[in-house]
PDB file of C-alpha atoms in Angstrom:
ATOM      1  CA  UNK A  69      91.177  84.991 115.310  1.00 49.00           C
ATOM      2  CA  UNK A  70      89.447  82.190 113.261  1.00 57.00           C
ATOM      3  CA  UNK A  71      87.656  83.419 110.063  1.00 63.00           C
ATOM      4  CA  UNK A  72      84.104  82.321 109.546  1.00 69.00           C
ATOM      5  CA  UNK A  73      84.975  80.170 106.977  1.00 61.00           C
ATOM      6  CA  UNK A  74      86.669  78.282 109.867  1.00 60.00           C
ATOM      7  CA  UNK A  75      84.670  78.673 112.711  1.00 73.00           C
ATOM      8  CA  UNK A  76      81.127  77.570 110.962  1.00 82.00           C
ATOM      9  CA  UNK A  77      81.361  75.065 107.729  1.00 87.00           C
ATOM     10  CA  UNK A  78      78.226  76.957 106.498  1.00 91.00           C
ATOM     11  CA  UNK A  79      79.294  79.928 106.154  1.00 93.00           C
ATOM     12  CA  UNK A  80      80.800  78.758 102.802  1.00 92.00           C
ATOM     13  CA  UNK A  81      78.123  77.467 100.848  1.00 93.00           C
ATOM     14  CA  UNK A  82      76.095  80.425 101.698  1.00 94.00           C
ATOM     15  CA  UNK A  83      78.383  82.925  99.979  1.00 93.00           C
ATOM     16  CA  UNK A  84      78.568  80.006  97.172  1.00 92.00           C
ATOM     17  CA  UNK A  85      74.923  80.642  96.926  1.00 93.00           C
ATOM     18  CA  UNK A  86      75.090  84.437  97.511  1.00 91.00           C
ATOM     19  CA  UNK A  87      77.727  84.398  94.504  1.00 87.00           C
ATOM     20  CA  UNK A  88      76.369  81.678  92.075  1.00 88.00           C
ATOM     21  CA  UNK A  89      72.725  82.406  92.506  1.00 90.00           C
ATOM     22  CA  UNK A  90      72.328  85.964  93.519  1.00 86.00           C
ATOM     23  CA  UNK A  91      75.664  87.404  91.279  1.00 76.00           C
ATOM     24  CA  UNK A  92      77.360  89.322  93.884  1.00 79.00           C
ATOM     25  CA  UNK A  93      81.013  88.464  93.846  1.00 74.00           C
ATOM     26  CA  UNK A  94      81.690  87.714  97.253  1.00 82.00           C
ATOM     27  CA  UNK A  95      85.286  86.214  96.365  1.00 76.00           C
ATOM     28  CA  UNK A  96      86.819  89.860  95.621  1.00 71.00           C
ATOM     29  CA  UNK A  97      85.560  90.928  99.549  1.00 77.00           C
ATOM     30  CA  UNK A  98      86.703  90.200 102.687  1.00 82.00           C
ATOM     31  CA  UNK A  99      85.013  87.666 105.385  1.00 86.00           C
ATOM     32  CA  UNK A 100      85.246  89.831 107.805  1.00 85.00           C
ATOM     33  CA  UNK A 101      83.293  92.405 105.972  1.00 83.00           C
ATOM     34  CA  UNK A 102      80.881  90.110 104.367  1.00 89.00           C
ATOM     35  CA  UNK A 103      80.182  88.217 108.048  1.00 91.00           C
ATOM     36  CA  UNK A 104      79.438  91.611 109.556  1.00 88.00           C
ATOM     37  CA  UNK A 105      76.733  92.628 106.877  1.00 88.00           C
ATOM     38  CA  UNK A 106      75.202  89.452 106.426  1.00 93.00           C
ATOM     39  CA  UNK A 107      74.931  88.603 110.460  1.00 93.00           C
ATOM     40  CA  UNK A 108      73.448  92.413 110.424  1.00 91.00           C
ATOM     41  CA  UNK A 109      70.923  91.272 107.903  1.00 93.00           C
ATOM     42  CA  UNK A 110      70.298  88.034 110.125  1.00 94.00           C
ATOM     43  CA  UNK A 111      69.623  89.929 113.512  1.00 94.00           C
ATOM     44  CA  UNK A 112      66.819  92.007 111.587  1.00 93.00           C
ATOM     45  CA  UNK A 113      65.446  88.647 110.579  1.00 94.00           C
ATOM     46  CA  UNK A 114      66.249  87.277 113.734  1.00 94.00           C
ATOM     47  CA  UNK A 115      67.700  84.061 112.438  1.00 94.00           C
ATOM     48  CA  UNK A 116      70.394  82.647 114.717  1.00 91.00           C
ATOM     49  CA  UNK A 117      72.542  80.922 112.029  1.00 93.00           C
ATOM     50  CA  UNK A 118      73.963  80.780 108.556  1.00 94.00           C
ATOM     51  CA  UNK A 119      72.710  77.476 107.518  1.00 94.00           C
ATOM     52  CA  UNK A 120      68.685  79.110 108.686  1.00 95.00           C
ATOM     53  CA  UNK A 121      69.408  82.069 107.283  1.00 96.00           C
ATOM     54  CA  UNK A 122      70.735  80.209 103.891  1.00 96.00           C
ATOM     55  CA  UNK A 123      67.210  78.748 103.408  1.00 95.00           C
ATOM     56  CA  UNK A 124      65.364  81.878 104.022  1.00 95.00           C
ATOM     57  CA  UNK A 125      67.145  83.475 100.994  1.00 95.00           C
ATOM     58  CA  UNK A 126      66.375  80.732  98.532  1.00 94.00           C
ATOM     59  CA  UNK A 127      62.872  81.593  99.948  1.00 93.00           C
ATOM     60  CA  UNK A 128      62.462  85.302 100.273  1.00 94.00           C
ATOM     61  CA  UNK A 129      63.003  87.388  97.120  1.00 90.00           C
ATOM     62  CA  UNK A 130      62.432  90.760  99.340  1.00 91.00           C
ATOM     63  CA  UNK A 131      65.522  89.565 101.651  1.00 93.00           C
ATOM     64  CA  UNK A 132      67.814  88.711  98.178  1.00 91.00           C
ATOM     65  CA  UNK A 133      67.600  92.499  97.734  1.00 83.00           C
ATOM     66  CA  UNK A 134      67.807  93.355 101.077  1.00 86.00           C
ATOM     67  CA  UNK A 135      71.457  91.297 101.535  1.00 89.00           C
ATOM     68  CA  UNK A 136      72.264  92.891  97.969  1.00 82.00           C
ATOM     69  CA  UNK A 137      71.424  96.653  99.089  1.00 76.00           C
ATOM     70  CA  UNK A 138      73.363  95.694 102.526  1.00 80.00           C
ATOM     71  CA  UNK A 139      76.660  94.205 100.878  1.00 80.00           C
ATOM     72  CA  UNK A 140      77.072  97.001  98.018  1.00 68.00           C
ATOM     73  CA  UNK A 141      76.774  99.627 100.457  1.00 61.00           C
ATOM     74  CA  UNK A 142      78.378 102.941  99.531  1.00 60.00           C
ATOM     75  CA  UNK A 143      79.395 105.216 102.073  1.00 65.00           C
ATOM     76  CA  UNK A 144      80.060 108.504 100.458  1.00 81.00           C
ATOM     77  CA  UNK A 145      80.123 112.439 100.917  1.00 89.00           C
ATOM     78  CA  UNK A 146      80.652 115.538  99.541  1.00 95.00           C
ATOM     79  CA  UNK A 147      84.055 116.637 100.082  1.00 96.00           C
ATOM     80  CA  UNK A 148      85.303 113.408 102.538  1.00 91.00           C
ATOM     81  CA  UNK A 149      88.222 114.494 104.763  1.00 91.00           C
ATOM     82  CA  UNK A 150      88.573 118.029 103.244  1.00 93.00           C
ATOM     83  CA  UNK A 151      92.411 117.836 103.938  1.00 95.00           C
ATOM     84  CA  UNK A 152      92.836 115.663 100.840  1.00 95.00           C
ATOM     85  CA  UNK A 153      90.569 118.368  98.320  1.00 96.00           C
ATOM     86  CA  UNK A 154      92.683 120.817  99.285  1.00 96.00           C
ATOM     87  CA  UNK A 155      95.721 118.936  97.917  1.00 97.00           C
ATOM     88  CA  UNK A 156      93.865 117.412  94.675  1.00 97.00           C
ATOM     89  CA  UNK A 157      92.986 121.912  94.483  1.00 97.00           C
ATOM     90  CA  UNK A 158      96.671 122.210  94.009  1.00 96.00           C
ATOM     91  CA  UNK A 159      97.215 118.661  91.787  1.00 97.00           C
ATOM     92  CA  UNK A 160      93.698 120.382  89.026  1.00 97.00           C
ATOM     93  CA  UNK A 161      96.087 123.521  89.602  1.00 96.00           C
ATOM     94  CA  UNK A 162      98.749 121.416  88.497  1.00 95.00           C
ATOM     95  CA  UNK A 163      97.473 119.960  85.757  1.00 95.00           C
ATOM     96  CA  UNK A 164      95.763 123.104  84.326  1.00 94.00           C
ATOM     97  CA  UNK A 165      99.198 124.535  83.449  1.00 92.00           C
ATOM     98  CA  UNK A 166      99.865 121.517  81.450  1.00 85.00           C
ATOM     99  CA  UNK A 167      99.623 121.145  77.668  1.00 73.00           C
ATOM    100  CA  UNK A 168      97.025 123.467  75.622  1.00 74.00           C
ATOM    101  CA  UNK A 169      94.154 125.326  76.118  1.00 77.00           C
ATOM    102  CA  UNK A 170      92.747 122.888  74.094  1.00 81.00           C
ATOM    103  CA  UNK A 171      93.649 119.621  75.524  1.00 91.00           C
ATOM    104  CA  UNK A 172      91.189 117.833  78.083  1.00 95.00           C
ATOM    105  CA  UNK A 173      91.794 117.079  81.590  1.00 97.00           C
ATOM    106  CA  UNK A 174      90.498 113.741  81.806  1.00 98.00           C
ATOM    107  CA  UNK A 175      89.635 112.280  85.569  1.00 98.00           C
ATOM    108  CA  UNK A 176      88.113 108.854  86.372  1.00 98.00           C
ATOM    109  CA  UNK A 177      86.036 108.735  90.036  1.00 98.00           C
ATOM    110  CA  UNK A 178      86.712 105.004  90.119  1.00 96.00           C
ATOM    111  CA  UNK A 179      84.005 103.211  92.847  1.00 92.00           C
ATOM    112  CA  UNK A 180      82.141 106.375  92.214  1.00 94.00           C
ATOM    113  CA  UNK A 181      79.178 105.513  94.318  1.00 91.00           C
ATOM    114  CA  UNK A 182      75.696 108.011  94.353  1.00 92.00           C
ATOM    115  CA  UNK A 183      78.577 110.730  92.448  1.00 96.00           C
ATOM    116  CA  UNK A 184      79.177 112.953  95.230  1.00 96.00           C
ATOM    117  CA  UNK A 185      82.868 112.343  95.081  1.00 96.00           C
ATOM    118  CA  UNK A 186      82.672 113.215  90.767  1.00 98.00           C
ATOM    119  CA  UNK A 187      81.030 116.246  91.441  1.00 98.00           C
ATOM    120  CA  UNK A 188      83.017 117.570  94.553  1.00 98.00           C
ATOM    121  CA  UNK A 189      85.705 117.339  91.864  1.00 98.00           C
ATOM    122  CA  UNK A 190      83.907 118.995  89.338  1.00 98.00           C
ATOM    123  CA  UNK A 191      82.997 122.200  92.327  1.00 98.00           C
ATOM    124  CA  UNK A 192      86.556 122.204  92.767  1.00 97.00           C
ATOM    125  CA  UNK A 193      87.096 122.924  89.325  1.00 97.00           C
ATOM    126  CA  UNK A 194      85.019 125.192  89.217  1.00 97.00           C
ATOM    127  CA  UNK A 195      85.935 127.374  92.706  1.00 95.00           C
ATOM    128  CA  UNK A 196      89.562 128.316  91.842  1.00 95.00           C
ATOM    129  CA  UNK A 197      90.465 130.311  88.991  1.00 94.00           C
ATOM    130  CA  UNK A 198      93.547 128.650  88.915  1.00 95.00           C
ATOM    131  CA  UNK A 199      91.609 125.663  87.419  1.00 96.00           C
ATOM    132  CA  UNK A 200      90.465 125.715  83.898  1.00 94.00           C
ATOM    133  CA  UNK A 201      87.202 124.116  84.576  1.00 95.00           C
ATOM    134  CA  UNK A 202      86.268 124.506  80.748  1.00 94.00           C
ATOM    135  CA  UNK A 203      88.811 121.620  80.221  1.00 96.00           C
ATOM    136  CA  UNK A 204      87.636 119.078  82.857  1.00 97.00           C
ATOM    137  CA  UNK A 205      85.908 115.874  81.733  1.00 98.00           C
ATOM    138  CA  UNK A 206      84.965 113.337  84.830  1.00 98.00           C
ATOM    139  CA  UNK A 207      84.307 109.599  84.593  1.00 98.00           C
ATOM    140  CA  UNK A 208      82.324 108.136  87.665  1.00 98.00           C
ATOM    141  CA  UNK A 209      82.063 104.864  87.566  1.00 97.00           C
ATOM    142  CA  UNK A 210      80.489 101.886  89.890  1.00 93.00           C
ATOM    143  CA  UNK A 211      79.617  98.568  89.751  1.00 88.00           C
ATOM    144  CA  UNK A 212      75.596  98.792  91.082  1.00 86.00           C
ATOM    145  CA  UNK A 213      73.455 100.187  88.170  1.00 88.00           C
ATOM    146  CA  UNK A 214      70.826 101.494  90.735  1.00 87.00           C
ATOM    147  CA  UNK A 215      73.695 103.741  92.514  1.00 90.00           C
ATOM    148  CA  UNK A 216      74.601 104.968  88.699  1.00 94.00           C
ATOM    149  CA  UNK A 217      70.761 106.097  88.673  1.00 94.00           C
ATOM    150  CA  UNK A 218      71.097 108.309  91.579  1.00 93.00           C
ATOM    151  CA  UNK A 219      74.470 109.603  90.240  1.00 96.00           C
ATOM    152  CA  UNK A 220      73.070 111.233  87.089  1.00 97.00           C
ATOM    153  CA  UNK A 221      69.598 111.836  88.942  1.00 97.00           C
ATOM    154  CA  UNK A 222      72.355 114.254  91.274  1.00 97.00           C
ATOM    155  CA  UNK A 223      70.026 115.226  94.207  1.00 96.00           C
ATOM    156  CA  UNK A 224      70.693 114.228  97.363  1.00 95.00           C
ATOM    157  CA  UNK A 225      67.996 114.592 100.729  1.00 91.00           C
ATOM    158  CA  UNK A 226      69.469 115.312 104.107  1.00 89.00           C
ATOM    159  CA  UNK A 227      68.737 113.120 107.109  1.00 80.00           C
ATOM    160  CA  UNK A 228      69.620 112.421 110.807  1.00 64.00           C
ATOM    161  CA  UNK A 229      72.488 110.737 109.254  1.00 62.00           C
ATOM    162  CA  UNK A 230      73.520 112.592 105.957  1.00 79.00           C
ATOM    163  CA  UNK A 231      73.941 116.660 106.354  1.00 91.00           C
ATOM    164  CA  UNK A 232      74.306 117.275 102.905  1.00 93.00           C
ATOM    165  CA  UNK A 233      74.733 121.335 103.687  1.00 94.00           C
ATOM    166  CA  UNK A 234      77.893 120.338 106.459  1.00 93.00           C
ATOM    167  CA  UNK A 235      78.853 117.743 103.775  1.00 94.00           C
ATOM    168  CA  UNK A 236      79.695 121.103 101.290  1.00 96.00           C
ATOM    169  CA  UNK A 237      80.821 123.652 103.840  1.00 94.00           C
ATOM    170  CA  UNK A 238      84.709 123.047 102.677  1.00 94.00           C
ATOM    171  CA  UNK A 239      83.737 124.312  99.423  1.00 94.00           C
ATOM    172  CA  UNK A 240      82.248 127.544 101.094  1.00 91.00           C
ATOM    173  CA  UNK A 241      79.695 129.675  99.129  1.00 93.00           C
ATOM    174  CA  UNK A 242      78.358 126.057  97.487  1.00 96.00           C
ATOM    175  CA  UNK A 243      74.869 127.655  96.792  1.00 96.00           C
ATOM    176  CA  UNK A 244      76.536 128.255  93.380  1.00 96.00           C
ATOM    177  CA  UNK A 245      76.988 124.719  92.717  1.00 97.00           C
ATOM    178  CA  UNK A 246      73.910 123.041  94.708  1.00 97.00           C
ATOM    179  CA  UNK A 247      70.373 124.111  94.518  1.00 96.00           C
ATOM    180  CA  UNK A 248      68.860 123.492  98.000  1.00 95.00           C
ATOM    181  CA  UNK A 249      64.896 123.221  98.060  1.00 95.00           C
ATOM    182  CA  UNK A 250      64.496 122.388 101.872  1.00 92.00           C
ATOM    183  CA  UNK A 251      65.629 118.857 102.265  1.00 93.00           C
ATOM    184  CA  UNK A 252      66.348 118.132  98.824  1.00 95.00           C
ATOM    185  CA  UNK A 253      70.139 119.369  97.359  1.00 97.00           C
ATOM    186  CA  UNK A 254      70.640 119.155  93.726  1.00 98.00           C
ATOM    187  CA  UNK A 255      73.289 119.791  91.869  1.00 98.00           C
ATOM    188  CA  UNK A 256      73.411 122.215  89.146  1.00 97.00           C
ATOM    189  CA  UNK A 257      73.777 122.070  85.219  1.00 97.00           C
ATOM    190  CA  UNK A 258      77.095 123.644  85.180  1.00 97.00           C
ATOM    191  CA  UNK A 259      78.343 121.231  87.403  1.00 98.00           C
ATOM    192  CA  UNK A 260      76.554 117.863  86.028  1.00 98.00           C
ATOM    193  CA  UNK A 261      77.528 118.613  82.443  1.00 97.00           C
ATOM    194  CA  UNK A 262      81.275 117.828  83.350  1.00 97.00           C
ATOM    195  CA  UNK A 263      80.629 114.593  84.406  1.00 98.00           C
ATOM    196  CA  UNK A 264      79.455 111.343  82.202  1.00 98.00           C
ATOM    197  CA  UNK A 265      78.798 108.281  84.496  1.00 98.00           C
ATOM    198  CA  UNK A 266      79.177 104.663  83.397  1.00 96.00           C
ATOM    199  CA  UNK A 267      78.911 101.036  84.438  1.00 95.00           C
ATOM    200  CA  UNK A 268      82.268  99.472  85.564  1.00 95.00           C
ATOM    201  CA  UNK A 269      83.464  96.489  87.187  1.00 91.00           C
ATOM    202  CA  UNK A 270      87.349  97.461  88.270  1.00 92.00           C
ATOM    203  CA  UNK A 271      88.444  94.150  89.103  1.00 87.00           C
ATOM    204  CA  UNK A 272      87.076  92.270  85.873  1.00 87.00           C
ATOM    205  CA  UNK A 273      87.273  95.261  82.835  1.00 92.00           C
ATOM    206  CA  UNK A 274      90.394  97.164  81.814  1.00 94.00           C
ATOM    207  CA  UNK A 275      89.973 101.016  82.438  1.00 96.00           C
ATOM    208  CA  UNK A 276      87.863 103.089  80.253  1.00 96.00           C
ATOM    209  CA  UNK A 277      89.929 105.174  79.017  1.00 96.00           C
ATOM    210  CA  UNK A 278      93.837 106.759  79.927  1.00 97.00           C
ATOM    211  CA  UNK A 279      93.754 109.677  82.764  1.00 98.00           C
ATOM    212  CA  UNK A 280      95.769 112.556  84.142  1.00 97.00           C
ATOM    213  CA  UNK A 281      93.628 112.006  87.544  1.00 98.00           C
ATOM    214  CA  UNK A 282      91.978 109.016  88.985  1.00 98.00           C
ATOM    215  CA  UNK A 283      90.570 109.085  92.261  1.00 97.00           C
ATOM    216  CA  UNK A 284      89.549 105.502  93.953  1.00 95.00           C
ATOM    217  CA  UNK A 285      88.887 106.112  97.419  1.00 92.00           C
ATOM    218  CA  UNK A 286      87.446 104.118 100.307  1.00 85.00           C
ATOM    219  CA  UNK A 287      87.455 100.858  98.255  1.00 85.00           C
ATOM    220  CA  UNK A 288      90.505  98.740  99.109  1.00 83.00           C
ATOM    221  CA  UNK A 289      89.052  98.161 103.009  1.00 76.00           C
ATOM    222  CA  UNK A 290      86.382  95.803 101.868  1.00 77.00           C
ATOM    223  CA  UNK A 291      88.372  93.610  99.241  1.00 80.00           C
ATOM    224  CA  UNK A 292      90.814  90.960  99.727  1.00 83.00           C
ATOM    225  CA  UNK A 293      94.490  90.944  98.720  1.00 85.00           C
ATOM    226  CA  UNK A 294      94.132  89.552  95.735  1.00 88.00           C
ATOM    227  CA  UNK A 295      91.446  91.464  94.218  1.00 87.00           C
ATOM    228  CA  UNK A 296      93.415  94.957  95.410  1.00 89.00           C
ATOM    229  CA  UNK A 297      96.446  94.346  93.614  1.00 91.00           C
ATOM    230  CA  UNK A 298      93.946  93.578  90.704  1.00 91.00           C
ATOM    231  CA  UNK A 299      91.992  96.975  90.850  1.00 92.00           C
ATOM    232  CA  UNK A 300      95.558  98.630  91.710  1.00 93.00           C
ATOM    233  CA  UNK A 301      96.713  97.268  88.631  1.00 93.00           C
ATOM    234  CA  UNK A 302      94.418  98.524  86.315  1.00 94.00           C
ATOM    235  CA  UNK A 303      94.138 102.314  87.919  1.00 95.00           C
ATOM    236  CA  UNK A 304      98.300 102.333  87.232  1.00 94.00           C
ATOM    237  CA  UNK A 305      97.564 101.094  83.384  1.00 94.00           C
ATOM    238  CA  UNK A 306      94.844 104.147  83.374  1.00 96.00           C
ATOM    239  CA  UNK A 307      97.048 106.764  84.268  1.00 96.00           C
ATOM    240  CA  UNK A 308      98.702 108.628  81.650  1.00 95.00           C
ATOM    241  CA  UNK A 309     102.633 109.909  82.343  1.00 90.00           C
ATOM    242  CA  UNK A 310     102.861 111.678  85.314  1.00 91.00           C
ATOM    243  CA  UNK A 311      99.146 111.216  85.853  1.00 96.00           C
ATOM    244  CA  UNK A 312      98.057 111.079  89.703  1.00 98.00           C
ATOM    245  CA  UNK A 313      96.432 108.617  91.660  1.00 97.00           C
ATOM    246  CA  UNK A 314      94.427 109.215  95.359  1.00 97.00           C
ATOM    247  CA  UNK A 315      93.190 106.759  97.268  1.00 95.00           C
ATOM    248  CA  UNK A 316      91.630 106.567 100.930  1.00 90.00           C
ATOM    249  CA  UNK A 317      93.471 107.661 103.720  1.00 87.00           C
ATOM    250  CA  UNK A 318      93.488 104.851 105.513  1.00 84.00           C
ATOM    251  CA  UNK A 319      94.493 102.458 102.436  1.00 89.00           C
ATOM    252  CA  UNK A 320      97.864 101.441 101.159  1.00 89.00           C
ATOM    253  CA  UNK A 321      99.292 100.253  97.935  1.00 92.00           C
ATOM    254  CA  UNK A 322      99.657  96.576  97.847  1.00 90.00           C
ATOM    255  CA  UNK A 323     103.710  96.557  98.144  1.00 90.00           C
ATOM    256  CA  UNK A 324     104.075  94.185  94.156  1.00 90.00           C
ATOM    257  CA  UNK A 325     102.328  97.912  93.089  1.00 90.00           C
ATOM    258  CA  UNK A 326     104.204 100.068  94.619  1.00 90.00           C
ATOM    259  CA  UNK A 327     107.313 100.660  92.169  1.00 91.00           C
ATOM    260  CA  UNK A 328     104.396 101.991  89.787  1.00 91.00           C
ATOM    261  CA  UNK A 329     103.933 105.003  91.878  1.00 94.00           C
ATOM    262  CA  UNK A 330     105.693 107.942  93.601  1.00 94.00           C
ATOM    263  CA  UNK A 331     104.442 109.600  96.667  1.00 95.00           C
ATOM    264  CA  UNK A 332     103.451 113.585  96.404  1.00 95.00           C
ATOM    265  CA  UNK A 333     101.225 113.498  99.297  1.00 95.00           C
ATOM    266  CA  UNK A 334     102.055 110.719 101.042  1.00 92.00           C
ATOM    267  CA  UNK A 335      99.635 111.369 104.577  1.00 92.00           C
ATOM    268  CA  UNK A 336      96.989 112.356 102.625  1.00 94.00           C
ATOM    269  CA  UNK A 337      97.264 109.313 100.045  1.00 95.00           C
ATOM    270  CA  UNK A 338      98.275 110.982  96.860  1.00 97.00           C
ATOM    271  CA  UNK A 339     100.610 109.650  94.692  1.00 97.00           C
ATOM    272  CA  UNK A 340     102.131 110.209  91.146  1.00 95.00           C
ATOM    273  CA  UNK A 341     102.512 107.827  88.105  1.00 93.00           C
ATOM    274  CA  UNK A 342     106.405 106.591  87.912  1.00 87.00           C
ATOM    275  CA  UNK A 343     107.610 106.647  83.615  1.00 75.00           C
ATOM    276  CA  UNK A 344     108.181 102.854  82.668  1.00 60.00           C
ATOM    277  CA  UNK A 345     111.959 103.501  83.265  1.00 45.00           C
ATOM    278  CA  UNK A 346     111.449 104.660  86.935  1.00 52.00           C
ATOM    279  CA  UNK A 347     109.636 101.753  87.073  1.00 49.00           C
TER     280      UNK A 347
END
């Protein structure tokens, strides 16, 4: 099946202009994924090609935003495919009996989006007194400043679409982690103080910082080949020895990556840093 870039010759210069003029990098994404949000955003306008719907973007500073809001989106819950929290209960289990008392448990939420995924982690912590939740320190990071906002803000407001409360069920008595005032779910104190968010671009900056956890899920479906092995890259040079990495279920590790990891979960997408001999 043709790409877009082959079946319409405008289809180019409008991410050149998407890229160049409105800073989205539309070279680290798939066409296929950047055809299907634009041409979404171009049946709401109902504009019937690229080239027309090129000039109404030069035009339309509401629609710049609009195509922005529509290309970053972030599709995120509390607790996605609770299979895979049960295993990272038993990998925080893991690393709990490692080292001191005194020594951190660092994770990174890489591609944290609105910071459910952070603070599911942090819950976890916090539900199994196997964990040593006093020791966890979380990273969320994203590349959208406005979805950092409603990280730290941490409250989240059910819809048709988003059940926050069936969102938490896995967790089971979560009205010790989330204050619920009718629509509106917010996390609480104990749960936000574990967490520090912070602007990140994964294929352009090295990591910020060295983990025993890092958890990038749900990312590597919307980015080309050569931008994957990039982000896989530096989540293997943030992991400490031994450290783990997760990613989404229904992702792989680009096969030049794969000697850097082991498998401990292999199903549910967890893996374990190789030493540089293994490697």
């Amino acid at each position: 099946m043709p790409s877009p870039r082959e079946d319409d010759p405008s289809f180019e210069p409008l991410l050149e202009y998407v890229e160049n003029s409105l800073h989205f990098q539309t070279s680290s994404y798939n066409d296929a994924y950047l055809d299907r949000r634009i041409s979404a955003r171009m049946r709401r306008r109902r504009v019937d090609d690229y080239d027309e719907y090129h000039e109404l973007l030069q035009e339309d500073e509401d629609e710049q935003q609009e195509l922005l809001d529509a290309l970053s989106v972030n599709v995120t819950s509390f607790f996605r495919n609770p299979e895979v929290w049960e295993a990272l209960r038993d990998v925080l289990r893991d690393l709990s009996k490692k080292g001191s008392r005194r020594d951190p448990i660092k994770i990174w939420s890489a591609a944290c989006s609105d910071g459910r995924e952070a603070y599911s982690l942090g819950m976890l912590a916090h539900d199994d007194s196997q964990i040593d939740e006093r020791r966890i320190e979380i990273t969320g990071t994203d590349i959208k400043r406005e979805i950092l906002r409603a990280a730290r803000a941490a409250e989240y407001r059910a819809s048709e679409t988003n059940d926050v409360a069936e969102q938490l069920d896995p967790i089971g008595n979560w009205e010790r982690y989330v204050e619920r005032d009718d629509d509106v779910f917010r996390v609480a104190d104990a749960v936000t103080d574990m967490v520090e968010f912070k602007r990140h671009d994964l294929i352009r900056q090295d990591p910020p910082g060295t983990f025993d956890l890092v958890v990038c899920r749900n990312l590597f479906i919307y980015i080309n080949a050569e931008s994957k092995r990039a982000v896989f890259e530096t989540l293997g040079s943030a992991l400490k020895e031994d450290g783990y990495l997760t990613i989404g279920m229904t992702e792989t590790i680009p096969p030049s990556c794969r000697g850097q990891f082991e498998p401990v979960e292999k199903r549910l997408r967890i893996y374990r840093a190789r030493d540089d001999q293994e490697r």
